[in-house]
Amino acid sequence: GVGVAGAGISAAVAMGALVLGGNVTIAFQLGLTLIIPAALLCVLALRYRRSIDDEIFWYPSGYVLTALVLYAVALFLVTLVMMSGHEGGLPGFISKAYDAMMDGVLKAYSDTSGAVPPEQVEASKLAGNFMKQYLPSLFMISFTSMLAISGVVAQISLRNTGMAIRSDFSLANFTLPSWLLYIAAAVGVMAFLPDDTISFFGLNATPVLLLPFFVMGLSVFHAWAKPRKYRTLWLILFYIVLSIGWPALLVVALGVVEPFVNIRAKVGEKT
């Protein structure tokens, strides 16, 4: 790897090239949503401290993920404030944009008389209600997951070429800052407040803040599967079940309780 300095220089060069290209708006948008968080990922991933015995302790991967999550939530909050002057705020903007997009989609399903099949209208309403409510959350989760996965892939690639600076990220020692749960709980309470803007923020920020606990839950199951005879088969079955959707809530719950009861240490001892 090129290290922290290289990451900073690369970010500065990318921003400078976009600005010199003449489109400051695009440079600003890409800087906030791609260049700066990528640089943040590199800087935090390469942080370390040395023990008295000169042993290196790398910045915990869970703390890196937490920083990315908080960055995404901060961007969402800034966007929410900036859009407050728009009619209906950010929720109103999303609603109008989605309705305009779906009008074009439904026209593609209309018959020669211009009528849209009732089942398509109903499906559109159901999807619309969900997207209008949770689109920012879906975007933030995708954004954070993309950055985190890209970092892991980059680390594996660097390791295979002998250029890796830090050791591999590991689920086995995945830890989170204790204060993250309290922030997630406080933001979760906002979802039930009467103010529409505050509740919109709470509804969308809470799932993102729980993303690190989802990864913590994954680490618990990996710890359980590690000493088992058919470890790979158990993991495949686990991720197949997880793809259903709702079991992810159980994984999050597992991740929330793990710091308090240390399930990984207990299940890892069993063979």
Tab-separated table of C-alpha atoms in Angstrom:
chain	number	residue	atom	x	y	z
A	1	GLY	CA	0.000	0.000	0.000
A	2	VAL	CA	0.968	3.636	-0.337
A	3	GLY	CA	0.131	4.517	3.270
A	4	VAL	CA	-1.680	7.461	4.838
A	5	ALA	CA	0.276	10.110	2.941
A	6	GLY	CA	-0.453	8.409	-0.355
A	7	ALA	CA	-4.165	8.249	0.434
A	8	GLY	CA	-4.240	11.962	1.241
A	9	ILE	CA	-2.322	12.892	-1.893
A	10	SER	CA	-4.567	10.721	-4.064
A	11	ALA	CA	-7.680	12.328	-2.591
A	12	ALA	CA	-6.292	15.839	-3.119
A	13	VAL	CA	-5.281	15.089	-6.717
A	14	ALA	CA	-8.705	13.615	-7.506
A	15	MET	CA	-10.480	16.669	-6.076
A	16	GLY	CA	-8.127	19.040	-7.858
A	17	ALA	CA	-8.608	17.318	-11.209
A	18	LEU	CA	-12.395	17.580	-10.896
A	19	VAL	CA	-12.223	21.264	-9.964
A	20	LEU	CA	-9.834	22.036	-12.820
A	21	GLY	CA	-12.191	20.148	-15.102
A	22	GLY	CA	-14.586	23.031	-14.612
A	23	ASN	CA	-17.419	21.337	-12.730
A	24	VAL	CA	-17.146	22.426	-9.122
A	25	THR	CA	-20.586	21.014	-8.235
A	26	ILE	CA	-19.659	17.500	-9.358
A	27	ALA	CA	-16.288	17.820	-7.611
A	28	PHE	CA	-18.073	18.796	-4.391
A	29	GLN	CA	-20.570	15.937	-4.646
A	30	LEU	CA	-17.977	13.276	-5.491
A	31	GLY	CA	-15.676	14.631	-2.832
A	32	LEU	CA	-18.286	14.278	-0.103
A	33	THR	CA	-19.701	10.930	-1.218
A	34	LEU	CA	-16.624	9.107	-2.506
A	35	ILE	CA	-13.206	10.745	-2.224
A	36	ILE	CA	-13.323	11.966	1.393
A	37	PRO	CA	-14.874	8.759	2.847
A	38	ALA	CA	-12.393	6.618	0.874
A	39	ALA	CA	-9.528	8.675	2.273
A	40	LEU	CA	-11.055	8.402	5.761
A	41	LEU	CA	-11.194	4.630	5.362
A	42	CYS	CA	-7.518	4.473	4.407
A	43	VAL	CA	-6.368	6.799	7.195
A	44	LEU	CA	-8.267	4.977	9.942
A	45	ALA	CA	-7.401	1.499	8.645
A	46	LEU	CA	-3.705	2.379	8.816
A	47	ARG	CA	-3.774	3.813	12.337
A	48	TYR	CA	-1.901	1.766	14.919
A	49	ARG	CA	-0.126	1.863	18.248
A	50	ARG	CA	2.890	-0.018	19.558
A	51	SER	CA	3.086	-1.844	22.861
A	52	ILE	CA	6.065	-1.773	25.184
A	53	ASP	CA	7.207	-4.990	23.509
A	54	ASP	CA	7.048	-3.213	20.128
A	55	GLU	CA	3.962	-5.209	19.102
A	56	ILE	CA	1.694	-3.413	16.649
A	57	PHE	CA	-2.034	-3.044	17.423
A	58	TRP	CA	-4.036	-1.869	14.431
A	59	TYR	CA	-7.073	0.377	14.719
A	60	PRO	CA	-10.044	-2.008	15.216
A	61	SER	CA	-12.007	-2.753	12.059
A	62	GLY	CA	-15.258	-2.228	13.976
A	63	TYR	CA	-14.181	1.313	14.810
A	64	VAL	CA	-13.385	1.943	11.143
A	65	LEU	CA	-16.874	0.772	10.158
A	66	THR	CA	-18.372	2.931	12.913
A	67	ALA	CA	-16.599	5.999	11.524
A	68	LEU	CA	-17.971	5.310	8.031
A	69	VAL	CA	-21.482	4.882	9.430
A	70	LEU	CA	-21.288	8.126	11.402
A	71	TYR	CA	-19.981	9.929	8.327
A	72	ALA	CA	-22.966	8.709	6.283
A	73	VAL	CA	-25.415	9.753	9.012
A	74	ALA	CA	-23.742	13.175	9.272
A	75	LEU	CA	-24.108	13.689	5.516
A	76	PHE	CA	-27.770	12.706	5.770
A	77	LEU	CA	-28.318	15.187	8.590
A	78	VAL	CA	-26.659	17.986	6.618
A	79	THR	CA	-28.780	17.148	3.562
A	80	LEU	CA	-31.916	17.120	5.714
A	81	VAL	CA	-31.113	20.596	7.048
A	82	MET	CA	-30.199	21.971	3.614
A	83	MET	CA	-33.465	20.692	2.127
A	84	SER	CA	-35.585	22.177	4.915
A	85	GLY	CA	-36.342	25.183	2.721
A	86	HIS	CA	-37.843	22.945	0.022
A	87	GLU	CA	-41.587	22.398	0.107
A	88	GLY	CA	-42.065	19.363	2.329
A	89	GLY	CA	-38.331	19.232	3.058
A	90	LEU	CA	-36.299	16.212	1.989
A	91	PRO	CA	-39.264	13.804	2.396
A	92	GLY	CA	-41.338	16.000	0.091
A	93	PHE	CA	-38.537	16.184	-2.471
A	94	ILE	CA	-38.116	12.397	-2.455
A	95	SER	CA	-41.885	11.879	-2.763
A	96	LYS	CA	-42.213	14.169	-5.768
A	97	ALA	CA	-39.149	12.721	-7.485
A	98	TYR	CA	-40.359	9.153	-6.941
A	99	ASP	CA	-43.873	9.939	-8.197
A	100	ALA	CA	-42.457	11.552	-11.332
A	101	MET	CA	-40.250	8.525	-11.978
A	102	MET	CA	-43.086	6.050	-11.423
A	103	ASP	CA	-45.392	7.933	-13.786
A	104	GLY	CA	-42.982	7.113	-16.592
A	105	VAL	CA	-42.626	3.504	-15.437
A	106	LEU	CA	-46.390	2.932	-15.248
A	107	LYS	CA	-46.869	4.339	-18.733
A	108	ALA	CA	-44.638	1.549	-19.998
A	109	TYR	CA	-47.102	-0.974	-18.509
A	110	SER	CA	-50.200	0.756	-19.848
A	111	ASP	CA	-52.246	-0.813	-22.636
A	112	THR	CA	-53.146	0.815	-25.941
A	113	SER	CA	-55.918	2.846	-24.268
A	114	GLY	CA	-53.463	4.245	-21.731
A	115	ALA	CA	-54.948	2.330	-18.796
A	116	VAL	CA	-52.550	0.831	-16.263
A	117	PRO	CA	-53.339	-2.669	-14.918
A	118	PRO	CA	-54.660	-2.461	-11.319
A	119	GLU	CA	-52.016	-4.892	-10.032
A	120	GLN	CA	-49.273	-2.621	-11.328
A	121	VAL	CA	-50.843	0.408	-9.665
A	122	GLU	CA	-51.116	-1.440	-6.344
A	123	ALA	CA	-47.515	-2.699	-6.546
A	124	SER	CA	-46.381	0.822	-7.346
A	125	LYS	CA	-48.168	2.218	-4.292
A	126	LEU	CA	-46.660	-0.383	-1.966
A	127	ALA	CA	-43.150	0.162	-3.318
A	128	GLY	CA	-43.670	3.916	-3.264
A	129	ASN	CA	-44.700	4.017	0.387
A	130	PHE	CA	-41.583	2.080	1.363
A	131	MET	CA	-39.140	3.980	-0.847
A	132	LYS	CA	-40.441	7.405	0.163
A	133	GLN	CA	-39.967	6.470	3.798
A	134	TYR	CA	-36.659	4.607	3.713
A	135	LEU	CA	-34.792	5.666	0.566
A	136	PRO	CA	-32.095	7.620	2.486
A	137	SER	CA	-31.513	4.620	4.751
A	138	LEU	CA	-31.136	2.256	1.789
A	139	PHE	CA	-28.719	4.671	0.165
A	140	MET	CA	-26.618	5.071	3.334
A	141	ILE	CA	-26.453	1.324	3.983
A	142	SER	CA	-25.436	0.681	0.351
A	143	PHE	CA	-22.904	3.521	0.514
A	144	THR	CA	-21.294	2.286	3.744
A	145	SER	CA	-21.347	-1.374	2.718
A	146	MET	CA	-19.732	-0.544	-0.631
A	147	LEU	CA	-16.897	1.328	1.074
A	148	ALA	CA	-16.355	-1.383	3.680
A	149	ILE	CA	-16.386	-4.230	1.143
A	150	SER	CA	-14.066	-2.269	-1.154
A	151	GLY	CA	-11.649	-1.841	1.748
A	152	VAL	CA	-11.679	-5.570	2.534
A	153	VAL	CA	-11.189	-6.500	-1.136
A	154	ALA	CA	-8.343	-4.001	-1.448
A	155	GLN	CA	-6.695	-5.411	1.677
A	156	ILE	CA	-6.919	-8.973	0.329
A	157	SER	CA	-5.481	-7.879	-3.018
A	158	LEU	CA	-2.591	-6.062	-1.341
A	159	ARG	CA	-1.899	-9.077	0.874
A	160	ASN	CA	-1.780	-11.406	-2.126
A	161	THR	CA	0.720	-9.137	-3.846
A	162	GLY	CA	2.820	-8.687	-0.723
A	163	MET	CA	2.076	-4.949	-0.516
A	164	ALA	CA	-0.260	-4.939	2.494
A	165	ILE	CA	0.739	-2.629	5.349
A	166	ARG	CA	-1.695	-3.802	8.030
A	167	SER	CA	-2.894	-7.260	8.941
A	168	ASP	CA	-6.166	-8.573	7.527
A	169	PHE	CA	-9.521	-7.483	8.877
A	170	SER	CA	-11.001	-10.257	10.984
A	171	LEU	CA	-14.482	-11.043	12.262
A	172	ALA	CA	-12.948	-13.015	15.118
A	173	ASN	CA	-11.780	-9.888	16.955
A	174	PHE	CA	-14.451	-7.507	15.658
A	175	THR	CA	-15.252	-4.942	18.360
A	176	LEU	CA	-17.341	-1.785	18.554
A	177	PRO	CA	-17.155	1.342	20.713
A	178	SER	CA	-19.526	1.004	23.684
A	179	TRP	CA	-21.090	4.419	23.064
A	180	LEU	CA	-22.402	3.462	19.610
A	181	LEU	CA	-25.338	1.536	21.088
A	182	TYR	CA	-26.443	4.572	23.095
A	183	ILE	CA	-26.312	6.781	20.005
A	184	ALA	CA	-28.345	4.231	18.039
A	185	ALA	CA	-30.906	4.026	20.863
A	186	ALA	CA	-31.220	7.821	21.107
A	187	VAL	CA	-31.660	8.182	17.348
A	188	GLY	CA	-34.156	5.311	17.400
A	189	VAL	CA	-36.299	7.234	19.892
A	190	MET	CA	-36.401	10.141	17.412
A	191	ALA	CA	-38.350	7.935	15.004
A	192	PHE	CA	-41.333	8.080	17.375
A	193	LEU	CA	-41.351	11.842	17.930
A	194	PRO	CA	-44.252	13.887	16.495
A	195	ASP	CA	-42.058	16.199	14.414
A	196	ASP	CA	-42.024	14.852	10.846
A	197	THR	CA	-38.452	15.910	10.077
A	198	ILE	CA	-37.012	14.481	13.293
A	199	SER	CA	-38.968	11.227	12.939
A	200	PHE	CA	-37.825	10.940	9.299
A	201	PHE	CA	-34.228	11.300	10.462
A	202	GLY	CA	-34.724	8.687	13.182
A	203	LEU	CA	-36.415	6.200	10.849
A	204	ASN	CA	-33.582	6.365	8.334
A	205	ALA	CA	-30.531	6.840	10.544
A	206	THR	CA	-31.312	4.051	13.018
A	207	PRO	CA	-30.924	1.121	10.557
A	208	VAL	CA	-27.596	2.576	9.423
A	209	LEU	CA	-26.333	2.915	12.991
A	210	LEU	CA	-27.292	-0.719	13.579
A	211	LEU	CA	-25.203	-1.899	10.601
A	212	PRO	CA	-22.061	-2.408	12.746
A	213	PHE	CA	-24.112	-4.563	15.121
A	214	PHE	CA	-25.218	-6.654	12.158
A	215	VAL	CA	-21.553	-7.325	11.408
A	216	MET	CA	-21.008	-8.110	15.084
A	217	GLY	CA	-23.844	-10.658	14.849
A	218	LEU	CA	-22.147	-12.214	11.829
A	219	SER	CA	-18.953	-12.542	13.842
A	220	VAL	CA	-20.883	-14.446	16.542
A	221	PHE	CA	-22.128	-17.024	14.060
A	222	HIS	CA	-18.682	-17.322	12.474
A	223	ALA	CA	-17.250	-17.971	15.947
A	224	TRP	CA	-19.892	-20.644	16.508
A	225	ALA	CA	-19.200	-22.304	13.156
A	226	LYS	CA	-15.398	-22.202	13.381
A	227	PRO	CA	-14.884	-25.309	15.585
A	228	ARG	CA	-17.666	-27.276	13.867
A	229	LYS	CA	-16.880	-30.191	11.604
A	230	TYR	CA	-18.912	-28.882	8.666
A	231	ARG	CA	-18.040	-25.226	9.134
A	232	THR	CA	-18.341	-24.238	5.471
A	233	LEU	CA	-21.699	-25.967	5.094
A	234	TRP	CA	-23.061	-24.230	8.198
A	235	LEU	CA	-21.938	-20.848	6.875
A	236	ILE	CA	-23.514	-21.473	3.468
A	237	LEU	CA	-26.813	-22.456	5.081
A	238	PHE	CA	-26.618	-19.439	7.379
A	239	TYR	CA	-26.208	-16.976	4.523
A	240	ILE	CA	-28.957	-18.665	2.518
A	241	VAL	CA	-31.349	-18.184	5.441
A	242	LEU	CA	-30.066	-14.635	5.895
A	243	SER	CA	-30.980	-13.822	2.285
A	244	ILE	CA	-34.667	-14.193	3.217
A	245	GLY	CA	-34.442	-10.775	4.841
A	246	TRP	CA	-36.053	-10.782	8.278
A	247	PRO	CA	-33.402	-13.069	9.902
A	248	ALA	CA	-31.094	-10.043	9.619
A	249	LEU	CA	-33.023	-8.554	12.547
A	250	LEU	CA	-32.057	-11.550	14.673
A	251	VAL	CA	-28.428	-11.117	13.639
A	252	VAL	CA	-28.569	-7.447	14.687
A	253	ALA	CA	-30.069	-8.455	18.046
A	254	LEU	CA	-27.266	-10.983	18.468
A	255	GLY	CA	-24.734	-8.251	17.756
A	256	VAL	CA	-26.335	-5.919	20.288
A	257	VAL	CA	-26.139	-8.411	23.167
A	258	GLU	CA	-22.684	-9.791	22.272
A	259	PRO	CA	-20.648	-7.049	24.043
A	260	PHE	CA	-22.563	-7.715	27.265
A	261	VAL	CA	-22.479	-11.535	27.389
A	262	ASN	CA	-19.458	-12.406	25.199
A	263	ILE	CA	-21.213	-15.155	23.239
A	264	ARG	CA	-18.248	-15.669	20.914
A	265	ALA	CA	-15.970	-16.841	23.684
A	266	LYS	CA	-18.580	-19.310	24.933
A	267	VAL	CA	-19.648	-20.859	21.636
A	268	GLY	CA	-16.091	-20.943	20.338
A	269	GLU	CA	-15.084	-23.323	23.106
A	270	LYS	CA	-17.605	-25.973	22.039
A	271	THR	CA	-16.610	-28.539	19.470
